[in-house]
PDB file of N, CA and C in Angstrom:
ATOM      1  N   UNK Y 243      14.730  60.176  61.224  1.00  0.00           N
ATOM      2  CA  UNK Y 243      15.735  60.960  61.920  1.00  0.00           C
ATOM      3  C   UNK Y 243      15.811  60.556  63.381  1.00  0.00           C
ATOM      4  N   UNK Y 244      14.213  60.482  64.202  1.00  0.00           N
ATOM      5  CA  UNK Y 244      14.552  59.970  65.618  1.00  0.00           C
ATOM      6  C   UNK Y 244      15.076  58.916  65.742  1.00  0.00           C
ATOM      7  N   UNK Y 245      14.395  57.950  64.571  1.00  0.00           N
ATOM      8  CA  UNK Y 245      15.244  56.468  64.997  1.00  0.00           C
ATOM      9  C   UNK Y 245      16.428  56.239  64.892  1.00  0.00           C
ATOM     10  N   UNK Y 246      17.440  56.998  64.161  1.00  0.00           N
ATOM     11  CA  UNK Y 246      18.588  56.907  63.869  1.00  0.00           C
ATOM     12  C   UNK Y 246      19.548  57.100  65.177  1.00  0.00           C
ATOM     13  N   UNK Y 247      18.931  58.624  65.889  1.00  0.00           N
ATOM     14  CA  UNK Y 247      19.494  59.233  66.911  1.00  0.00           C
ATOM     15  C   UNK Y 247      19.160  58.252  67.966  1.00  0.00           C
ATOM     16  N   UNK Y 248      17.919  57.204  68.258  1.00  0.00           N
ATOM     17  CA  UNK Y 248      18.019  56.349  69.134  1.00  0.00           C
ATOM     18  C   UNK Y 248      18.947  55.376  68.735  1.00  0.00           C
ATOM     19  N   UNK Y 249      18.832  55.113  67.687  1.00  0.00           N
ATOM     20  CA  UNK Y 249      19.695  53.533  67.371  1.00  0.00           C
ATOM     21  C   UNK Y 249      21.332  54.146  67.609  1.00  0.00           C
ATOM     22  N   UNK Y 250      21.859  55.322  67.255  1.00  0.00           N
ATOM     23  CA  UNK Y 250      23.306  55.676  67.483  1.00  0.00           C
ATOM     24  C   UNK Y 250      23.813  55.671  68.899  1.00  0.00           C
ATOM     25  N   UNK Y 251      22.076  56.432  70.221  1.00  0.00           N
ATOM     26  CA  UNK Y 251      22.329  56.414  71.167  1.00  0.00           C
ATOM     27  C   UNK Y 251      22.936  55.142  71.943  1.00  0.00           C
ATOM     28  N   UNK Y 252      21.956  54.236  71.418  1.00  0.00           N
ATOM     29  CA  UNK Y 252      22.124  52.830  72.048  1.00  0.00           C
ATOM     30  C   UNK Y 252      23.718  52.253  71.646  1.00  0.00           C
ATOM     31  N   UNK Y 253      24.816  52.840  71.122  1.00  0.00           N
ATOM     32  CA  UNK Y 253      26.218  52.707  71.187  1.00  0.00           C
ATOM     33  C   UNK Y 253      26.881  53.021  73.134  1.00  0.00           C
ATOM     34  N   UNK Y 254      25.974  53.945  72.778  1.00  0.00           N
ATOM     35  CA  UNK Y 254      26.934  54.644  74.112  1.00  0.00           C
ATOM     36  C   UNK Y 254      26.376  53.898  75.726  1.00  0.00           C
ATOM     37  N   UNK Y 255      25.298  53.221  75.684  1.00  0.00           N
ATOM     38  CA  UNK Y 255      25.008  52.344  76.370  1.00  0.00           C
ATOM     39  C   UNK Y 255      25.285  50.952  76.621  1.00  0.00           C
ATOM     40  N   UNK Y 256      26.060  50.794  75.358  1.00  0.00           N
ATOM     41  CA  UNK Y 256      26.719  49.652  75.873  1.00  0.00           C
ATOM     42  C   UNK Y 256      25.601  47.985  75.116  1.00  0.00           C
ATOM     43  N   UNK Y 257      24.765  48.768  74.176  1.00  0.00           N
ATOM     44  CA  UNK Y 257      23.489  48.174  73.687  1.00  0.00           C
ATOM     45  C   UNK Y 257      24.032  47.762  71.861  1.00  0.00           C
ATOM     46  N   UNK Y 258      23.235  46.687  71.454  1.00  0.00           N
ATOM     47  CA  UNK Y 258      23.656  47.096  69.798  1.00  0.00           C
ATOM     48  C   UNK Y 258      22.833  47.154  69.056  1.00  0.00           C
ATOM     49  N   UNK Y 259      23.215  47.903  68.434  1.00  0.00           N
ATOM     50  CA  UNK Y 259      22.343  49.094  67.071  1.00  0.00           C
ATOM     51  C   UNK Y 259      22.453  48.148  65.897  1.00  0.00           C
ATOM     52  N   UNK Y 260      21.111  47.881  64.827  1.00  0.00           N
ATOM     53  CA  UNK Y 260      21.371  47.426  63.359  1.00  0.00           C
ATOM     54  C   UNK Y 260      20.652  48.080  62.450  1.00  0.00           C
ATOM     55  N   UNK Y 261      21.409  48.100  61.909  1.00  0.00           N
ATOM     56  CA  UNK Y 261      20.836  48.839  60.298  1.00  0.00           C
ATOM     57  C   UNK Y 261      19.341  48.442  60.219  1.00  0.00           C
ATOM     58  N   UNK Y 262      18.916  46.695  60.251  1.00  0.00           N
ATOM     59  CA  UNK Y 262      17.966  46.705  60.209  1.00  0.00           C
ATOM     60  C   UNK Y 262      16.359  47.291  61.135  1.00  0.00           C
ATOM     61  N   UNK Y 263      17.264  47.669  62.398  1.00  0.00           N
ATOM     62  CA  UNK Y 263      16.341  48.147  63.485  1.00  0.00           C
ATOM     63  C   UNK Y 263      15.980  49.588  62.429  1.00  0.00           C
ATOM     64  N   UNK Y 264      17.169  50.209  62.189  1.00  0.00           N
ATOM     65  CA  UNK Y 264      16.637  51.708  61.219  1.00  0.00           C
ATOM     66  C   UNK Y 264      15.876  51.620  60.590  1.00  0.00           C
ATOM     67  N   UNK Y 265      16.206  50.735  59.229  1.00  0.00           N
ATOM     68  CA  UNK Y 265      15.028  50.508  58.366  1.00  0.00           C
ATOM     69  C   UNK Y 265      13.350  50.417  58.464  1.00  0.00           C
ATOM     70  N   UNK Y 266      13.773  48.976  59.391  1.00  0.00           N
ATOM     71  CA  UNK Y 266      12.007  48.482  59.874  1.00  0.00           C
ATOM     72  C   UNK Y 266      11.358  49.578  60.449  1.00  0.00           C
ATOM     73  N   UNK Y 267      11.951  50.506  61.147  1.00  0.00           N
ATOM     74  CA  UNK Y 267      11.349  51.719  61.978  1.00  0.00           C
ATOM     75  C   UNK Y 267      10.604  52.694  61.453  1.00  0.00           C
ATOM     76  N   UNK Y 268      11.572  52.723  60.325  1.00  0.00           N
ATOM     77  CA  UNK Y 268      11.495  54.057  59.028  1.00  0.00           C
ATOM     78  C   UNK Y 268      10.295  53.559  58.149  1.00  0.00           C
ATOM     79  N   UNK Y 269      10.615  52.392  57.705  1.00  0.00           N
ATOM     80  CA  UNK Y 269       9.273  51.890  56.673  1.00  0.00           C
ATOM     81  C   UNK Y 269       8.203  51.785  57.746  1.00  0.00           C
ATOM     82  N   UNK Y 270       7.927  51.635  59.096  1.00  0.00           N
ATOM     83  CA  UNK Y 270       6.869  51.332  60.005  1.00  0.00           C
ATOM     84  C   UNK Y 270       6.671  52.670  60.273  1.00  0.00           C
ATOM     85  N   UNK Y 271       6.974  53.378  60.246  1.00  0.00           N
ATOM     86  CA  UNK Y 271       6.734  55.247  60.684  1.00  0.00           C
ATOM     87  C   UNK Y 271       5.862  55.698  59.510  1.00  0.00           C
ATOM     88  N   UNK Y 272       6.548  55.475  58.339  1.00  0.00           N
ATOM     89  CA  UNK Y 272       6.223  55.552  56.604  1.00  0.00           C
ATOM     90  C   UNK Y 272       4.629  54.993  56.611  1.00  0.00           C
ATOM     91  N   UNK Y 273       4.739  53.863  56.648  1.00  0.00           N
ATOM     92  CA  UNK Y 273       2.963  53.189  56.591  1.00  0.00           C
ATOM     93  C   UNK Y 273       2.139  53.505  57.650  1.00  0.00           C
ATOM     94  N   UNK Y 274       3.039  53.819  59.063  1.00  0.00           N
ATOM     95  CA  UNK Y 274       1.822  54.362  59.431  1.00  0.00           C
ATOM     96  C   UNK Y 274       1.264  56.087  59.494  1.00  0.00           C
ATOM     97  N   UNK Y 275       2.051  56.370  58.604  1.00  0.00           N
ATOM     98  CA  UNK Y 275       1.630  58.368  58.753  1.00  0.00           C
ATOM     99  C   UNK Y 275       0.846  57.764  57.374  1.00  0.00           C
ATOM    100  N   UNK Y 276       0.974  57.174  56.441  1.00  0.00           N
ATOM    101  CA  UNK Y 276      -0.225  56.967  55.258  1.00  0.00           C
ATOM    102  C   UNK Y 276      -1.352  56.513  55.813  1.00  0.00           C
ATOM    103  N   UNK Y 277      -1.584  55.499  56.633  1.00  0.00           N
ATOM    104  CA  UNK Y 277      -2.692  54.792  57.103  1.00  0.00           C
ATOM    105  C   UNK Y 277      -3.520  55.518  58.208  1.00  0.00           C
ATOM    106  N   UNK Y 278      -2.966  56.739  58.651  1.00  0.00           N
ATOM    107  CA  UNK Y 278      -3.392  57.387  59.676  1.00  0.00           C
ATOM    108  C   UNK Y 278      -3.754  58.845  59.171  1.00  0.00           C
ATOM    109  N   UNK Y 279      -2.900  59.387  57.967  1.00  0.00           N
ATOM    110  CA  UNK Y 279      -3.299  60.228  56.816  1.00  0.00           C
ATOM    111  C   UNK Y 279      -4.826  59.942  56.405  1.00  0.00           C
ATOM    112  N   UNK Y 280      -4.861  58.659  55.866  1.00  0.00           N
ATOM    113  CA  UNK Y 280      -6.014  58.218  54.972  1.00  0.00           C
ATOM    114  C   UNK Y 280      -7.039  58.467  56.244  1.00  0.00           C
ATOM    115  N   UNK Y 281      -7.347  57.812  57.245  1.00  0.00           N
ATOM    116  CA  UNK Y 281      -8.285  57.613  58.041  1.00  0.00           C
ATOM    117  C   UNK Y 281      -8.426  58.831  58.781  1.00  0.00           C
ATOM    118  N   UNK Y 282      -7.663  59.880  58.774  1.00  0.00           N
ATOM    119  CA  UNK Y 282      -8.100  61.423  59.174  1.00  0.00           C
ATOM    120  C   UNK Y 282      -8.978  62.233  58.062  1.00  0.00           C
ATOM    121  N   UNK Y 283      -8.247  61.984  56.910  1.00  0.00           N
ATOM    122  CA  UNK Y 283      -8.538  62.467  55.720  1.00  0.00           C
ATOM    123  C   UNK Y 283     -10.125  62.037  55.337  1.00  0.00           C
ATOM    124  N   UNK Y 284     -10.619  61.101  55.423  1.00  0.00           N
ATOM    125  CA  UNK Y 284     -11.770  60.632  55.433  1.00  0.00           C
ATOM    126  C   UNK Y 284     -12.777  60.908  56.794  1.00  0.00           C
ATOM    127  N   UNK Y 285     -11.948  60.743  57.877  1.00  0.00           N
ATOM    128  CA  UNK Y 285     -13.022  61.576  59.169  1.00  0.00           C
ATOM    129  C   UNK Y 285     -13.366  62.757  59.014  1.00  0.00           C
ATOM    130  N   UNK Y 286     -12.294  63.868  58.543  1.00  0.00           N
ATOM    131  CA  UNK Y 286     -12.145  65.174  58.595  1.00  0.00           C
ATOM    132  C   UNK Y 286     -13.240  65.744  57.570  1.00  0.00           C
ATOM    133  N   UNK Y 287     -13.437  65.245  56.458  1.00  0.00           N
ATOM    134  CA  UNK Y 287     -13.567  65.146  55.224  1.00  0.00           C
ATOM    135  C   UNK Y 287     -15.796  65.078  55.446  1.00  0.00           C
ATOM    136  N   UNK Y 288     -15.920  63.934  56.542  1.00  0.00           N
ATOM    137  CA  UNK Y 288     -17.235  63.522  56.801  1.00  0.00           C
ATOM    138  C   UNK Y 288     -18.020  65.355  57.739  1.00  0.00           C
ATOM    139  N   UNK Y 289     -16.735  65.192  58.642  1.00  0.00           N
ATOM    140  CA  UNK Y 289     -17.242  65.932  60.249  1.00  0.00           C
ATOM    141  C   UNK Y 289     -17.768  67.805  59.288  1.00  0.00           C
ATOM    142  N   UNK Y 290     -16.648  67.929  58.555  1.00  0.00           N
ATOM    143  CA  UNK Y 290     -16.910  69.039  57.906  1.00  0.00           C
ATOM    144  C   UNK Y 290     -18.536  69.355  57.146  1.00  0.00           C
ATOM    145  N   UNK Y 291     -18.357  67.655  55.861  1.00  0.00           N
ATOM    146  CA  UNK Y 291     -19.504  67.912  55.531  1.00  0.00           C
ATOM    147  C   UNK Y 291     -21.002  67.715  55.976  1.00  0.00           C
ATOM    148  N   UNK Y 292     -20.827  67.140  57.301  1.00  0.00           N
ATOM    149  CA  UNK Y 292     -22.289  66.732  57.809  1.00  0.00           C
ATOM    150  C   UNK Y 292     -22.658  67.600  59.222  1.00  0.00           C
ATOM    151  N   UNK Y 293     -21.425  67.810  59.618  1.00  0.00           N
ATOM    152  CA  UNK Y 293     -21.412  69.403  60.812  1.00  0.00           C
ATOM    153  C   UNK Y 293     -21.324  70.342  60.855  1.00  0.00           C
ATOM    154  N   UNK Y 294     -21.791  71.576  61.643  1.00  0.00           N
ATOM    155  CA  UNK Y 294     -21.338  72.558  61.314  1.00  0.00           C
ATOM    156  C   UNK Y 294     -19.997  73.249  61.929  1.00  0.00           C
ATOM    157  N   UNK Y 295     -19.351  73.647  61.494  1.00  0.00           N
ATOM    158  CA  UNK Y 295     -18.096  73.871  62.075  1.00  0.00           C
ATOM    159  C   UNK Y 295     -18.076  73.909  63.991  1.00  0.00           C
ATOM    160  N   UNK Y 296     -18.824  74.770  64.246  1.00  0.00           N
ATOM    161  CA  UNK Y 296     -18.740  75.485  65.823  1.00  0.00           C
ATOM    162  C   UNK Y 296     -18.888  74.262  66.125  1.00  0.00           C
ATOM    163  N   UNK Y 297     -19.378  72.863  65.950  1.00  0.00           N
ATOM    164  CA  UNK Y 297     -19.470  71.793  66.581  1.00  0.00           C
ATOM    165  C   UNK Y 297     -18.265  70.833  66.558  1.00  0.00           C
ATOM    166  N   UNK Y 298     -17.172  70.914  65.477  1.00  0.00           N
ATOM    167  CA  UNK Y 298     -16.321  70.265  65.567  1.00  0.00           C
ATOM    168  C   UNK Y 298     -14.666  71.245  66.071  1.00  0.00           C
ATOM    169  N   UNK Y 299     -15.508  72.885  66.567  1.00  0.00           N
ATOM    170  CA  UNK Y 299     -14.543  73.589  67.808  1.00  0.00           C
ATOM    171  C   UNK Y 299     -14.548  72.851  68.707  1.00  0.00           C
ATOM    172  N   UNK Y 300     -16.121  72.686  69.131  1.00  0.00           N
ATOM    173  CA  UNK Y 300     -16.735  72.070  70.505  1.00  0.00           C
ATOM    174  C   UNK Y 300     -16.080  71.079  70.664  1.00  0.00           C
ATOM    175  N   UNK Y 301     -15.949  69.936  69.964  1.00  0.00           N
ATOM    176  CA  UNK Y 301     -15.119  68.701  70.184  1.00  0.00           C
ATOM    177  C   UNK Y 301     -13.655  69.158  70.833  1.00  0.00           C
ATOM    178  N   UNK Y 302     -13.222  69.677  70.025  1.00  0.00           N
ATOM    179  CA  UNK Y 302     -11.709  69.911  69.906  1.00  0.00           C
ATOM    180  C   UNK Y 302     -11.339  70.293  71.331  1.00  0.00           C
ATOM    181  N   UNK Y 303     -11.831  71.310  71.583  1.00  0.00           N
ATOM    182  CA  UNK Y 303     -11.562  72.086  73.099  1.00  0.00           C
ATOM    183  C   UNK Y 303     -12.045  71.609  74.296  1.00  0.00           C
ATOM    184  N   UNK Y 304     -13.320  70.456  73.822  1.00  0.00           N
ATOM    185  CA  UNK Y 304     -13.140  69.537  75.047  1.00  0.00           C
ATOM    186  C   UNK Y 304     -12.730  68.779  74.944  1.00  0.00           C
ATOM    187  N   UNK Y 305     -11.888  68.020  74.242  1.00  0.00           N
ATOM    188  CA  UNK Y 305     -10.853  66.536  74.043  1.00  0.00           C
ATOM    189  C   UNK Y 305      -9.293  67.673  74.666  1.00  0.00           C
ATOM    190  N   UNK Y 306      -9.281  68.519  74.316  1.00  0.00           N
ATOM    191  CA  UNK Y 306      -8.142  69.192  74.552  1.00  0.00           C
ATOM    192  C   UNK Y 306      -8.107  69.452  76.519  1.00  0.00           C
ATOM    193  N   UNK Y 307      -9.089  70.160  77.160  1.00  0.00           N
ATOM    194  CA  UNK Y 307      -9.522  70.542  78.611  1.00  0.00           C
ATOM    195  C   UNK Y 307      -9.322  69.329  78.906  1.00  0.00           C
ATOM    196  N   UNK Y 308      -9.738  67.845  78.633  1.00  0.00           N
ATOM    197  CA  UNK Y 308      -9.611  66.571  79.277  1.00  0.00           C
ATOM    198  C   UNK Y 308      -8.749  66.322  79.432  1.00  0.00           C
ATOM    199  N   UNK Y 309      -7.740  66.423  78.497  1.00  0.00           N
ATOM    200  CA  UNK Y 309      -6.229  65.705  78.186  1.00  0.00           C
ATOM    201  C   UNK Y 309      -5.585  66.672  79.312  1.00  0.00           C
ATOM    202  N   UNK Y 310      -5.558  68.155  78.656  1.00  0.00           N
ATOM    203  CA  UNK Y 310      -4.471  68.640  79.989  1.00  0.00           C
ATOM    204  C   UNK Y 310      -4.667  68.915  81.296  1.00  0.00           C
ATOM    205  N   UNK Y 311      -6.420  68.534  81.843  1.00  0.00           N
ATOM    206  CA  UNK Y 311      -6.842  69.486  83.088  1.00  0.00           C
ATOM    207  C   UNK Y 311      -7.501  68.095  83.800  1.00  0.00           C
ATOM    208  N   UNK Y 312      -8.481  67.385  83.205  1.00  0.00           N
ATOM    209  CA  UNK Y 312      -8.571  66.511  84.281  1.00  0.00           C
ATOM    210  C   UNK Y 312      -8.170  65.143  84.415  1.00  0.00           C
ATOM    211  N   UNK Y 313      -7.442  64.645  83.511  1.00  0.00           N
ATOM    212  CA  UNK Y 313      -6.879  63.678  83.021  1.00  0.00           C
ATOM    213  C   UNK Y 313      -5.584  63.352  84.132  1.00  0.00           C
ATOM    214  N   UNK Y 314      -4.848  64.457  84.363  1.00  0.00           N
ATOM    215  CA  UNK Y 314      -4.093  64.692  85.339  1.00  0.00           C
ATOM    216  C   UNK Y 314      -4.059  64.855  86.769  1.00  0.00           C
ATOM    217  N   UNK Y 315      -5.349  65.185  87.084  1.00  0.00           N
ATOM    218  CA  UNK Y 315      -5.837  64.969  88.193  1.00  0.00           C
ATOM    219  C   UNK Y 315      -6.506  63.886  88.455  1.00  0.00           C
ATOM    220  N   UNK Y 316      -6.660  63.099  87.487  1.00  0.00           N
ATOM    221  CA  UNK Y 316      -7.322  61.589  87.843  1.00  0.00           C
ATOM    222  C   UNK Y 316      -5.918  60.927  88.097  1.00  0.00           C
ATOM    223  N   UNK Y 317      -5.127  61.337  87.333  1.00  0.00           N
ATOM    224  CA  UNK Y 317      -4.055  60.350  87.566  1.00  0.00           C
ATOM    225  C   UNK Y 317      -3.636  60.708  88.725  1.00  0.00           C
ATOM    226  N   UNK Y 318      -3.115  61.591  88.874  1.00  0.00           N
ATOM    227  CA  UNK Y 318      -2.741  62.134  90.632  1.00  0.00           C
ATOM    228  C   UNK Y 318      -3.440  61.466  91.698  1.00  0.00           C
ATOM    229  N   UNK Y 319      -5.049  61.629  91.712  1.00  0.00           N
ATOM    230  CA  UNK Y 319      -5.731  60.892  92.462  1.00  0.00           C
ATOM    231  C   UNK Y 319      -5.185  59.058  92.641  1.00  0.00           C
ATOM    232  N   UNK Y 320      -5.620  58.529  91.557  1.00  0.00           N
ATOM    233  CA  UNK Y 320      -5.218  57.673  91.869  1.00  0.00           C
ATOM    234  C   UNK Y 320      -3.923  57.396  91.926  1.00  0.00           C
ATOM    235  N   UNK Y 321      -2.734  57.764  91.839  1.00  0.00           N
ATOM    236  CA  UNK Y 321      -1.395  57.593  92.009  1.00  0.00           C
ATOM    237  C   UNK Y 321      -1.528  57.983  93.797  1.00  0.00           C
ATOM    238  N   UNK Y 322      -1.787  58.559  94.210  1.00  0.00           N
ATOM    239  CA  UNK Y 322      -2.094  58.658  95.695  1.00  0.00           C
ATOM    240  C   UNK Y 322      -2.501  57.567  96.486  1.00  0.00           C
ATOM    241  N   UNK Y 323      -3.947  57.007  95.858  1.00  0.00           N
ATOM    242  CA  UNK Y 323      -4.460  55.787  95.905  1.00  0.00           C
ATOM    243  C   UNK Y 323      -3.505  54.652  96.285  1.00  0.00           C
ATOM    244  N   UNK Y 324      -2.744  54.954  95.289  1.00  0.00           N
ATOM    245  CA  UNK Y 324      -1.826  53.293  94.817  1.00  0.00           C
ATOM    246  C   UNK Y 324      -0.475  53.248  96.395  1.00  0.00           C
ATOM    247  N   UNK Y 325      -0.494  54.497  96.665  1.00  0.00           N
ATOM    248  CA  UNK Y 325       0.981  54.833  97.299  1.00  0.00           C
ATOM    249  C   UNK Y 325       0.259  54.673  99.322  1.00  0.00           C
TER     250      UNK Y 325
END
C-alpha cells in the first residue's frame, strides 16, 4: 500500500513511476516480514524459555529509555558539536 502511494506520488514530481518499482518493493517487504518473523519467532521463543519474564521487561524498558531519552540527547550534543 505505501509503495504504491510513493510510486503514484512520484507522478506529481515530475519523477517516473514503474510497475516494476511496485512489485520488487512488495515481494522485498513480503520476504522480509517472513525472514524477520522467523528470526523473532525463534529469539522470542529462546528468551521466554531460558528467562524469566521480569528479565526480558528489564530489557525492553531499557532499549525503550535509550531510544527515546538519551539517544536524543547524544544526538543534540553532538549536532552542536558539528555546528
Amino acid at each position: 500500500m505505501a509503495t504504491s502511494l510513493i510510486e503514484i506520488s512520484q507522478i506529481f514530481t515530475f519523477r517516473t513511476s514503474d510497475i516494476n518499482d511496485i512489485i520488487t518493493n512488495t515481494v522485498g517487504t513480503i520476504i522480509g516480514y517472513f525472514i524477520v518473523h522467523r528470526i523473532t519467532d525463534n529469539f522470542t521463543k529462546r528468551i521466554f524459555s531460558n528467562s524469566k519474564m521480569g528479565d526480558f521487561y528489564m530489557i525492553c524498558v531499557s532499549v525503550a529509555l535509550i531510544m527515546f531519552f538519551l539517544q536524543p540527547f547524544i544526538s543534540s550534543l553532538l549536532w552542536e558539536m558539528v555546528l
